[in-house]
Amino acid sequence: MSDDQRPYAVLDIDATLSDTSRRIHYLERKPKDWDSFFAEAKNDAVLDEGLAVATTLAADHEIVYLTGRPERLRRDTLKWLKDNGFPDGTVYMRRNTDRRAGAQMKLDRLKRLSEERKVAVLVDDDIKVCAVAEKAGYTVMRADWGLDAETQPTLFEAQEKEGRT
């Protein structure tokens, strides 16, 4: 099957492919230190389960990385993916001024992607993102091997209430 016929496999990055646990403390402060939180993203460790899933899916899917990270982190994000052996793929990031909830931002992108070709699976750690994607008819693999937004209220708030990641 040619690359332009393979279905999409859409993967989140933070807490799905990358271990955000060493920088979450920046969001537990008041006020939150978003600049430091994002500046440290380039130093995240790889979540081995995430790399294995991405590598497996790349065999017969076109990889798309869909992250709530702001566009200003594109260069660091692309370098991190490459340096850590992730398969090639298109990276969609949040516009720097976009503050929509993560679930809404990602669902909008999934809809646009599905107009191009089939979205076979979404891999994401965020329970809200997974729930809205499933409700919209997408197949979801919940990335429960990373920092869990369900039990990590700081990350959940950042993703859903503040539209930051």
Coordinates of N, CA, C and O in Angstrom, one line a residue:
M1 N 0.9 -1.2 0.0 CA 0.0 0.0 0.0 C 0.9 1.2 0.0 O 1.8 1.4 0.8
S2 N 0.6 2.2 -0.9 CA 1.4 3.4 -1.0 C 1.2 4.3 0.2 O 0.1 4.2 0.9
D3 N 2.1 5.2 0.5 CA 2.0 6.1 1.7 C 0.8 6.9 1.6 O 0.2 7.2 2.6
D4 N 0.3 7.3 0.4 CA -0.9 8.2 0.4 C -2.2 7.4 0.5 O -3.2 8.0 0.4
Q5 N -2.1 6.1 0.6 CA -3.3 5.3 0.9 C -3.4 4.7 2.3 O -4.4 4.3 2.7
R6 N -2.3 4.7 3.0 CA -2.3 4.2 4.3 C -3.1 5.1 5.2 O -3.1 6.3 5.2
P7 N -3.9 4.5 6.2 CA -4.7 5.3 7.1 C -3.8 6.0 8.1 O -2.6 5.6 8.3
Y8 N -4.3 7.0 8.7 CA -3.6 7.8 9.7 C -3.6 7.0 11.0 O -4.6 6.5 11.4
A9 N -2.5 7.1 11.7 CA -2.4 6.8 13.1 C -2.0 8.1 13.8 O -0.9 8.6 13.5
V10 N -2.8 8.6 14.7 CA -2.6 9.9 15.3 C -2.1 9.7 16.7 O -2.8 9.1 17.5
L11 N -1.0 10.3 17.0 CA -0.4 10.1 18.3 C -0.1 11.5 19.0 O 0.4 12.4 18.4
D12 N -0.5 11.5 20.3 CA -0.2 12.6 21.2 C 1.3 12.5 21.5 O 1.9 11.5 21.3
I13 N 1.8 13.6 22.1 CA 3.2 13.5 22.5 C 3.4 13.5 24.0 O 3.9 12.6 24.6
D14 N 3.0 14.6 24.7 CA 3.2 14.7 26.1 C 2.4 13.7 26.9 O 1.2 13.5 26.7
A15 N 3.1 12.9 27.7 CA 2.6 11.9 28.6 C 2.0 10.7 27.8 O 1.4 9.8 28.3
T16 N 2.3 10.7 26.5 CA 2.0 9.5 25.6 C 3.3 9.0 25.0 O 3.6 7.8 25.1
L17 N 4.1 9.9 24.5 CA 5.4 9.5 24.0 C 6.6 10.0 24.9 O 7.6 9.4 25.0
S18 N 6.3 11.1 25.5 CA 7.4 11.8 26.4 C 6.9 11.8 27.8 O 5.7 11.9 28.1
D19 N 7.9 11.6 28.7 CA 7.7 11.6 30.1 C 7.7 13.0 30.7 O 8.8 13.6 30.8
T20 N 6.5 13.6 31.0 CA 6.5 15.0 31.4 C 6.6 15.1 33.0 O 6.5 16.2 33.5
S21 N 6.8 14.0 33.7 CA 6.8 14.0 35.1 C 7.8 14.9 35.7 O 7.6 15.5 36.8
R22 N 9.0 15.1 35.1 CA 10.0 16.0 35.6 C 9.8 17.5 35.5 O 10.5 18.3 36.0
R23 N 8.8 17.8 34.7 CA 8.5 19.3 34.5 C 7.1 19.7 35.0 O 6.8 20.9 35.0
I24 N 6.3 18.8 35.4 CA 4.9 19.1 35.9 C 4.9 20.1 37.0 O 4.0 20.9 37.2
H25 N 6.0 20.1 37.8 CA 6.1 20.9 39.0 C 6.0 22.4 38.7 O 5.6 23.2 39.5
Y26 N 6.3 22.8 37.4 CA 6.2 24.2 37.0 C 4.8 24.6 37.0 O 4.5 25.8 37.0
L27 N 3.9 23.7 36.8 CA 2.4 24.0 36.8 C 1.7 24.0 38.1 O 0.6 24.3 38.2
E28 N 2.5 23.5 39.1 CA 1.9 23.4 40.4 C 2.1 24.7 41.2 O 1.6 24.9 42.3
R29 N 2.8 25.7 40.6 CA 3.1 27.0 41.3 C 2.0 27.9 40.9 O 1.2 27.7 40.0
K30 N 1.9 29.0 41.7 CA 1.0 30.1 41.4 C 1.9 31.4 41.3 O 2.5 31.7 42.4
P31 N 1.9 32.0 40.2 CA 1.3 31.6 39.0 C 2.1 30.5 38.3 O 3.3 30.3 38.6
K32 N 1.4 29.8 37.4 CA 2.1 28.7 36.7 C 3.2 29.2 35.8 O 3.1 30.3 35.3
D33 N 4.3 28.5 35.8 CA 5.5 28.9 35.0 C 5.5 28.1 33.7 O 6.2 27.2 33.5
W34 N 4.6 28.6 32.8 CA 4.5 28.0 31.5 C 5.8 28.0 30.6 O 6.1 27.0 29.9
D35 N 6.5 29.1 30.7 CA 7.7 29.2 29.9 C 8.7 28.1 30.3 O 9.3 27.5 29.4
S36 N 8.9 27.9 31.6 CA 9.8 26.8 32.0 C 9.3 25.5 31.7 O 10.0 24.6 31.3
F37 N 8.0 25.3 31.9 CA 7.3 24.0 31.6 C 7.6 23.6 30.1 O 8.1 22.5 29.8
F38 N 7.4 24.5 29.2 CA 7.6 24.2 27.8 C 9.1 24.2 27.4 O 9.5 23.4 26.6
A39 N 9.9 25.1 28.1 CA 11.4 25.1 27.8 C 12.0 23.7 28.1 O 13.0 23.3 27.4
E40 N 11.5 23.0 29.1 CA 12.1 21.8 29.5 C 11.6 20.6 28.7 O 12.1 19.5 28.8
A41 N 10.6 20.8 27.8 CA 10.0 19.7 27.0 C 11.1 18.9 26.2 O 11.0 17.7 26.0
K42 N 12.1 19.7 25.8 CA 13.2 19.1 24.9 C 14.0 18.1 25.7 O 14.7 17.3 25.1
N43 N 13.9 18.1 27.0 CA 14.7 17.2 27.9 C 13.9 16.0 28.4 O 14.4 15.2 29.2
D44 N 12.6 15.9 28.0 CA 11.8 14.8 28.4 C 12.4 13.4 28.0 O 13.0 13.3 26.9
A45 N 12.3 12.5 28.9 CA 12.7 11.1 28.6 C 11.6 10.5 27.7 O 10.4 11.0 27.7
V46 N 12.0 9.4 27.0 CA 11.0 8.7 26.2 C 10.2 7.7 27.0 O 10.8 7.0 27.9
L47 N 9.0 7.6 26.8 CA 8.2 6.5 27.4 C 8.3 5.3 26.4 O 7.8 5.4 25.3
D48 N 8.9 4.3 26.9 CA 9.2 3.1 26.0 C 8.0 2.6 25.3 O 8.0 2.2 24.2
E49 N 6.9 2.5 26.1 CA 5.6 2.0 25.5 C 5.1 2.8 24.4 O 4.7 2.3 23.4
G50 N 5.3 4.2 24.5 CA 4.9 5.1 23.4 C 5.7 4.9 22.2 O 5.2 4.9 21.1
L51 N 7.0 4.7 22.4 CA 7.9 4.5 21.2 C 7.6 3.2 20.5 O 7.5 3.1 19.3
A52 N 7.3 2.2 21.3 CA 6.9 0.9 20.7 C 5.6 0.9 19.9 O 5.5 0.4 18.8
V53 N 4.6 1.6 20.5 CA 3.3 1.8 19.8 C 3.6 2.6 18.5 O 3.1 2.2 17.4
A54 N 4.3 3.7 18.6 CA 4.5 4.5 17.4 C 5.2 3.7 16.3 O 4.9 3.7 15.1
T55 N 6.3 2.9 16.7 CA 7.0 2.1 15.7 C 6.2 1.1 15.1 O 6.2 0.8 13.9
T56 N 5.4 0.4 15.9 CA 4.5 -0.7 15.4 C 3.5 -0.1 14.4 O 3.2 -0.6 13.3
L57 N 2.8 1.0 14.8 CA 1.8 1.6 13.9 C 2.4 2.1 12.6 O 1.8 2.1 11.6
A58 N 3.7 2.6 12.6 CA 4.3 3.1 11.4 C 4.5 2.1 10.3 O 4.6 2.5 9.2
A59 N 4.4 0.8 10.7 CA 4.6 -0.2 9.7 C 3.5 -0.2 8.6 O 3.7 -0.4 7.4
D60 N 2.3 0.2 9.0 CA 1.2 0.2 8.0 C 0.2 1.4 8.2 O -0.9 1.3 7.8
H61 N 0.7 2.4 8.8 CA -0.1 3.7 8.9 C 0.8 4.9 8.6 O 2.0 4.8 8.8
E62 N 0.2 5.9 8.2 CA 0.9 7.2 8.1 C 0.8 7.9 9.4 O -0.3 8.0 10.0
I63 N 1.9 8.2 10.0 CA 2.0 8.7 11.4 C 1.7 10.2 11.4 O 2.3 11.0 10.5
V64 N 0.8 10.6 12.3 CA 0.6 12.0 12.5 C 0.7 12.3 14.0 O 0.2 11.5 14.8
Y65 N 1.5 13.3 14.4 CA 1.7 13.7 15.8 C 0.8 14.9 16.0 O 0.9 15.9 15.3
L66 N -0.1 14.8 17.0 CA -1.1 15.8 17.3 C -0.9 16.2 18.7 O -1.3 15.4 19.6
T67 N -0.3 17.4 18.9 CA 0.0 17.8 20.3 C -0.6 19.1 20.6 O -0.8 20.0 19.8
G68 N -0.8 19.3 21.9 CA -1.3 20.6 22.4 C -0.2 21.5 22.7 O -0.4 22.7 23.1
R69 N 1.1 21.1 22.4 CA 2.2 22.0 22.6 C 2.0 23.2 21.7 O 1.6 23.0 20.5
P70 N 2.5 24.4 22.1 CA 2.3 25.6 21.2 C 3.3 25.5 20.0 O 4.4 24.9 20.1
E71 N 2.9 26.1 18.9 CA 3.7 26.1 17.7 C 5.2 26.6 17.9 O 6.1 26.1 17.3
R72 N 5.4 27.5 18.9 CA 6.7 28.0 19.2 C 7.7 26.9 19.6 O 8.9 27.1 19.5
L73 N 7.2 25.7 19.9 CA 8.1 24.6 20.3 C 8.3 23.6 19.1 O 8.9 22.6 19.3
R74 N 8.0 24.0 17.9 CA 8.1 23.1 16.8 C 9.5 22.6 16.6 O 9.7 21.4 16.5
R75 N 10.5 23.5 16.6 CA 11.9 23.0 16.3 C 12.3 22.0 17.4 O 12.9 21.0 17.0
D76 N 12.1 22.4 18.6 CA 12.5 21.5 19.7 C 11.8 20.1 19.7 O 12.3 19.1 19.9
T77 N 10.5 20.2 19.3 CA 9.7 19.0 19.2 C 10.1 18.1 18.1 O 10.3 16.9 18.3
L78 N 10.4 18.6 16.9 CA 10.8 17.8 15.8 C 12.2 17.2 16.1 O 12.4 16.0 15.8
K79 N 13.1 18.0 16.7 CA 14.4 17.5 17.1 C 14.2 16.3 18.1 O 14.9 15.3 18.0
W80 N 13.4 16.5 19.1 CA 13.2 15.5 20.1 C 12.6 14.2 19.5 O 13.1 13.1 19.8
L81 N 11.7 14.3 18.6 CA 11.1 13.1 17.9 C 12.2 12.4 17.1 O 12.4 11.2 17.2
K82 N 13.0 13.1 16.4 CA 14.1 12.6 15.5 C 15.2 11.9 16.4 O 15.6 10.8 16.2
D83 N 15.7 12.7 17.4 CA 16.7 12.2 18.2 C 16.4 11.0 19.0 O 17.3 10.2 19.4
N84 N 15.1 10.8 19.3 CA 14.7 9.7 20.1 C 14.1 8.5 19.3 O 13.6 7.5 19.8
G85 N 14.3 8.6 17.9 CA 14.0 7.4 17.1 C 12.5 7.2 16.7 O 12.2 6.1 16.3
F86 N 11.7 8.3 16.9 CA 10.3 8.1 16.5 C 10.2 8.1 15.0 O 11.0 8.8 14.3
P87 N 9.2 7.4 14.5 CA 9.0 7.4 13.0 C 8.7 8.8 12.5 O 8.1 9.6 13.2
D88 N 9.0 9.0 11.2 CA 8.7 10.2 10.5 C 7.2 10.4 10.5 O 6.4 9.4 10.4
G89 N 6.7 11.6 10.6 CA 5.3 11.9 10.5 C 5.1 13.4 10.5 O 6.0 14.2 10.8
T90 N 3.9 13.8 10.1 CA 3.5 15.2 10.2 C 3.2 15.6 11.6 O 2.5 14.8 12.3
V91 N 3.6 16.8 12.0 CA 3.3 17.3 13.4 C 2.4 18.4 13.3 O 2.6 19.4 12.6
Y92 N 1.2 18.3 14.0 CA 0.3 19.4 14.2 C 0.4 19.9 15.6 O 0.3 19.1 16.5
M93 N 0.5 21.2 15.7 CA 0.7 21.8 17.1 C -0.4 22.9 17.2 O -1.0 23.4 16.3
R94 N -0.6 23.3 18.5 CA -1.5 24.3 18.8 C -0.9 25.7 18.4 O 0.2 25.9 18.6
R95 N -1.8 26.5 17.8 CA -1.3 27.9 17.5 C -0.9 28.5 18.8 O -1.5 28.2 19.9
N96 N 0.1 29.4 18.8 CA 0.6 30.0 20.1 C -0.5 30.7 20.9 O -0.4 30.7 22.1
T97 N -1.6 31.2 20.3 CA -2.6 31.9 21.0 C -3.9 31.1 21.2 O -4.9 31.6 21.7
D98 N -3.9 29.8 20.8 CA -5.1 28.9 20.9 C -5.2 28.5 22.3 O -4.4 27.8 22.8
R99 N -6.3 28.8 22.9 CA -6.6 28.4 24.3 C -7.8 27.5 24.4 O -8.4 27.3 25.5
R100 N -8.2 26.9 23.3 CA -9.4 25.9 23.4 C -8.9 24.7 24.3 O -7.8 24.4 24.4
A101 N -9.9 24.1 24.8 CA -9.7 22.8 25.6 C -9.0 21.9 24.6 O -9.3 21.8 23.4
G102 N -8.1 21.0 25.2 CA -7.4 20.1 24.4 C -8.3 19.2 23.6 O -8.0 18.8 22.4
A103 N -9.4 18.7 24.2 CA -10.3 17.8 23.6 C -10.9 18.5 22.3 O -11.0 17.8 21.3
Q104 N -11.3 19.7 22.4 CA -11.9 20.4 21.3 C -10.8 20.7 20.2 O -11.1 20.4 19.0
M105 N -9.7 21.1 20.5 CA -8.6 21.4 19.6 C -8.3 20.1 18.8 O -8.2 20.1 17.6
K106 N -8.1 19.0 19.5 CA -7.8 17.7 18.9 C -8.9 17.1 18.0 O -8.7 16.6 16.9
L107 N -10.1 17.2 18.5 CA -11.3 16.8 17.7 C -11.4 17.5 16.4 O -11.6 16.9 15.4
D108 N -11.2 18.8 16.5 CA -11.2 19.6 15.2 C -10.2 19.1 14.2 O -10.5 19.0 13.0
R109 N -9.0 18.9 14.7 CA -7.9 18.4 13.8 C -8.3 17.0 13.3 O -8.0 16.7 12.1
L110 N -8.8 16.1 14.1 CA -9.2 14.8 13.7 C -10.2 14.8 12.5 O -10.1 14.1 11.6
K111 N -11.2 15.7 12.7 CA -12.2 15.9 11.6 C -11.5 16.3 10.3 O -11.9 15.8 9.3
R112 N -10.6 17.2 10.4 CA -9.9 17.7 9.2 C -9.1 16.6 8.5 O -9.1 16.4 7.3
L113 N -8.4 15.8 9.4 CA -7.6 14.7 8.9 C -8.5 13.6 8.2 O -8.1 13.1 7.2
S114 N -9.6 13.4 8.8 CA -10.5 12.3 8.3 C -11.1 12.7 7.0 O -11.7 11.9 6.2
E115 N -11.1 14.0 6.6 CA -11.5 14.4 5.3 C -10.5 14.1 4.2 O -10.9 13.9 3.1
E116 N -9.3 13.9 4.6 CA -8.2 13.5 3.7 C -8.2 12.0 3.5 O -8.0 11.5 2.4
R117 N -8.2 11.2 4.6 CA -8.2 9.8 4.5 C -8.7 9.2 5.9 O -8.8 10.0 6.8
K118 N -8.8 7.9 6.0 CA -9.2 7.3 7.2 C -8.3 7.5 8.4 O -7.1 7.4 8.2
V119 N -8.8 7.9 9.5 CA -8.0 7.9 10.8 C -8.3 6.6 11.4 O -9.4 6.3 11.9
A120 N -7.3 5.7 11.5 CA -7.4 4.4 12.0 C -7.4 4.4 13.5 O -8.2 3.6 14.1
V121 N -6.6 5.2 14.1 CA -6.5 5.2 15.6 C -6.0 6.5 16.1 O -5.1 7.2 15.4
L122 N -6.4 6.9 17.3 CA -5.9 8.0 18.0 C -5.2 7.4 19.3 O -5.9 6.6 20.0
V123 N -4.0 7.8 19.6 CA -3.3 7.3 20.8 C -3.1 8.6 21.6 O -2.3 9.5 21.2
D124 N -3.7 8.6 22.8 CA -3.6 9.8 23.7 C -3.8 9.4 25.1 O -4.5 8.4 25.4
D125 N -3.2 10.2 26.0 CA -3.3 9.9 27.5 C -4.5 10.6 28.1 O -5.0 10.2 29.2
D126 N -5.0 11.6 27.5 CA -6.0 12.5 28.1 C -7.4 11.8 28.0 O -7.9 11.6 26.9
I127 N -8.0 11.6 29.2 CA -9.3 10.9 29.2 C -10.4 11.7 28.5 O -11.2 11.1 27.8
K128 N -10.3 13.0 28.5 CA -11.3 13.8 27.9 C -11.2 13.7 26.3 O -12.1 13.6 25.6
V129 N -9.9 13.8 25.9 CA -9.6 13.7 24.5 C -10.1 12.4 24.0 O -10.8 12.3 22.9
C130 N -9.8 11.3 24.7 CA -10.2 10.0 24.3 C -11.7 9.8 24.2 O -12.3 9.3 23.3
A131 N -12.4 10.4 25.2 CA -13.9 10.3 25.3 C -14.5 11.0 24.1 O -15.4 10.4 23.5
V132 N -14.1 12.2 23.8 CA -14.8 12.9 22.7 C -14.4 12.3 21.4 O -15.3 12.3 20.5
A133 N -13.2 11.8 21.2 CA -12.9 11.1 20.0 C -13.7 9.9 19.8 O -14.2 9.6 18.7
E134 N -13.8 9.1 20.9 CA -14.6 7.9 20.8 C -16.1 8.2 20.4 O -16.7 7.6 19.6
K135 N -16.6 9.2 21.1 CA -18.0 9.6 20.9 C -18.2 10.1 19.4 O -19.3 9.9 18.8
A136 N -17.2 10.7 18.8 CA -17.2 11.1 17.4 C -17.0 9.9 16.4 O -17.0 10.1 15.2
G137 N -16.7 8.7 17.0 CA -16.6 7.6 16.1 C -15.2 7.1 15.8 O -15.0 6.2 15.0
Y138 N -14.2 7.7 16.4 CA -12.8 7.3 16.2 C -12.4 6.2 17.1 O -12.9 6.1 18.2
T139 N -11.5 5.3 16.6 CA -10.9 4.3 17.4 C -9.8 4.9 18.3 O -9.0 5.6 17.7
V140 N -9.8 4.6 19.5 CA -8.9 5.2 20.5 C -8.1 4.2 21.2 O -8.7 3.1 21.6
M141 N -6.8 4.4 21.4 CA -6.0 3.6 22.3 C -5.5 4.6 23.4 O -4.8 5.6 23.2
R142 N -6.0 4.3 24.6 CA -5.7 5.2 25.8 C -4.3 4.9 26.2 O -3.9 3.7 26.6
A143 N -3.4 5.9 26.2 CA -2.0 5.7 26.6 C -2.0 5.9 28.1 O -1.7 6.9 28.6
D144 N -2.1 4.7 28.8 CA -2.2 4.8 30.2 C -0.8 4.4 30.9 O -0.8 4.2 32.0
W145 N 0.2 4.5 30.1 CA 1.6 4.1 30.6 C 2.3 5.4 31.0 O 3.4 5.3 31.6
G146 N 1.8 6.6 30.7 CA 2.6 7.8 31.1 C 1.9 8.5 32.3 O 1.2 7.8 33.1
L147 N 2.2 9.7 32.5 CA 1.7 10.5 33.5 C 0.2 10.6 33.3 O -0.3 11.0 32.2
D148 N -0.6 10.2 34.3 CA -2.1 10.0 34.1 C -2.8 11.3 34.4 O -2.8 11.7 35.6
A149 N -3.4 12.0 33.4 CA -4.1 13.2 33.6 C -5.3 13.0 34.6 O -5.7 13.9 35.3
E150 N -5.8 11.8 34.6 CA -7.0 11.5 35.5 C -6.6 11.6 37.0 O -7.4 12.1 37.8
T151 N -5.4 11.2 37.3 CA -4.9 11.3 38.7 C -4.0 12.4 38.9 O -3.5 12.6 40.0
Q152 N -3.7 13.2 37.9 CA -2.8 14.3 38.0 C -3.6 15.6 37.7 O -3.6 16.0 36.5
P153 N -4.2 16.2 38.7 CA -5.1 17.3 38.4 C -4.4 18.5 37.8 O -5.0 19.3 37.0
T154 N -3.1 18.7 38.0 CA -2.4 19.8 37.4 C -2.3 19.7 35.9 O -2.6 20.6 35.2
L155 N -2.0 18.5 35.4 CA -2.0 18.3 33.9 C -3.4 18.4 33.4 O -3.6 19.0 32.3
F156 N -4.3 17.8 34.0 CA -5.7 17.8 33.5 C -6.2 19.2 33.4 O -6.8 19.6 32.4
E157 N -5.9 20.1 34.4 CA -6.4 21.5 34.3 C -5.7 22.2 33.2 O -6.3 22.9 32.4
A158 N -4.4 21.9 33.0 CA -3.7 22.6 31.9 C -4.3 22.2 30.5 O -4.4 23.0 29.6
Q159 N -4.6 20.9 30.4 CA -5.1 20.4 29.1 C -6.5 20.9 28.8 O -6.9 21.2 27.7
E160 N -7.4 20.8 29.8 CA -8.8 21.0 29.6 C -9.4 22.4 30.0 O -10.2 22.9 29.3
K161 N -8.9 22.9 31.0 CA -9.4 24.2 31.5 C -8.7 25.4 31.0 O -9.2 26.5 30.8
E162 N -7.4 25.3 30.8 CA -6.6 26.4 30.3 C -6.2 26.3 28.9 O -5.6 27.3 28.3
G163 N -6.4 25.2 28.2 CA -6.0 25.1 26.8 C -4.6 25.3 26.6 O -4.2 26.1 25.6
R164 N -3.7 24.7 27.4 CA -2.3 25.0 27.3 C -1.4 23.9 26.8 O -0.3 24.1 26.4
T165 N -1.9 22.7 26.8 CA -1.0 21.5 26.4 C -1.9 20.4 25.8 O -3.1 20.5 25.9

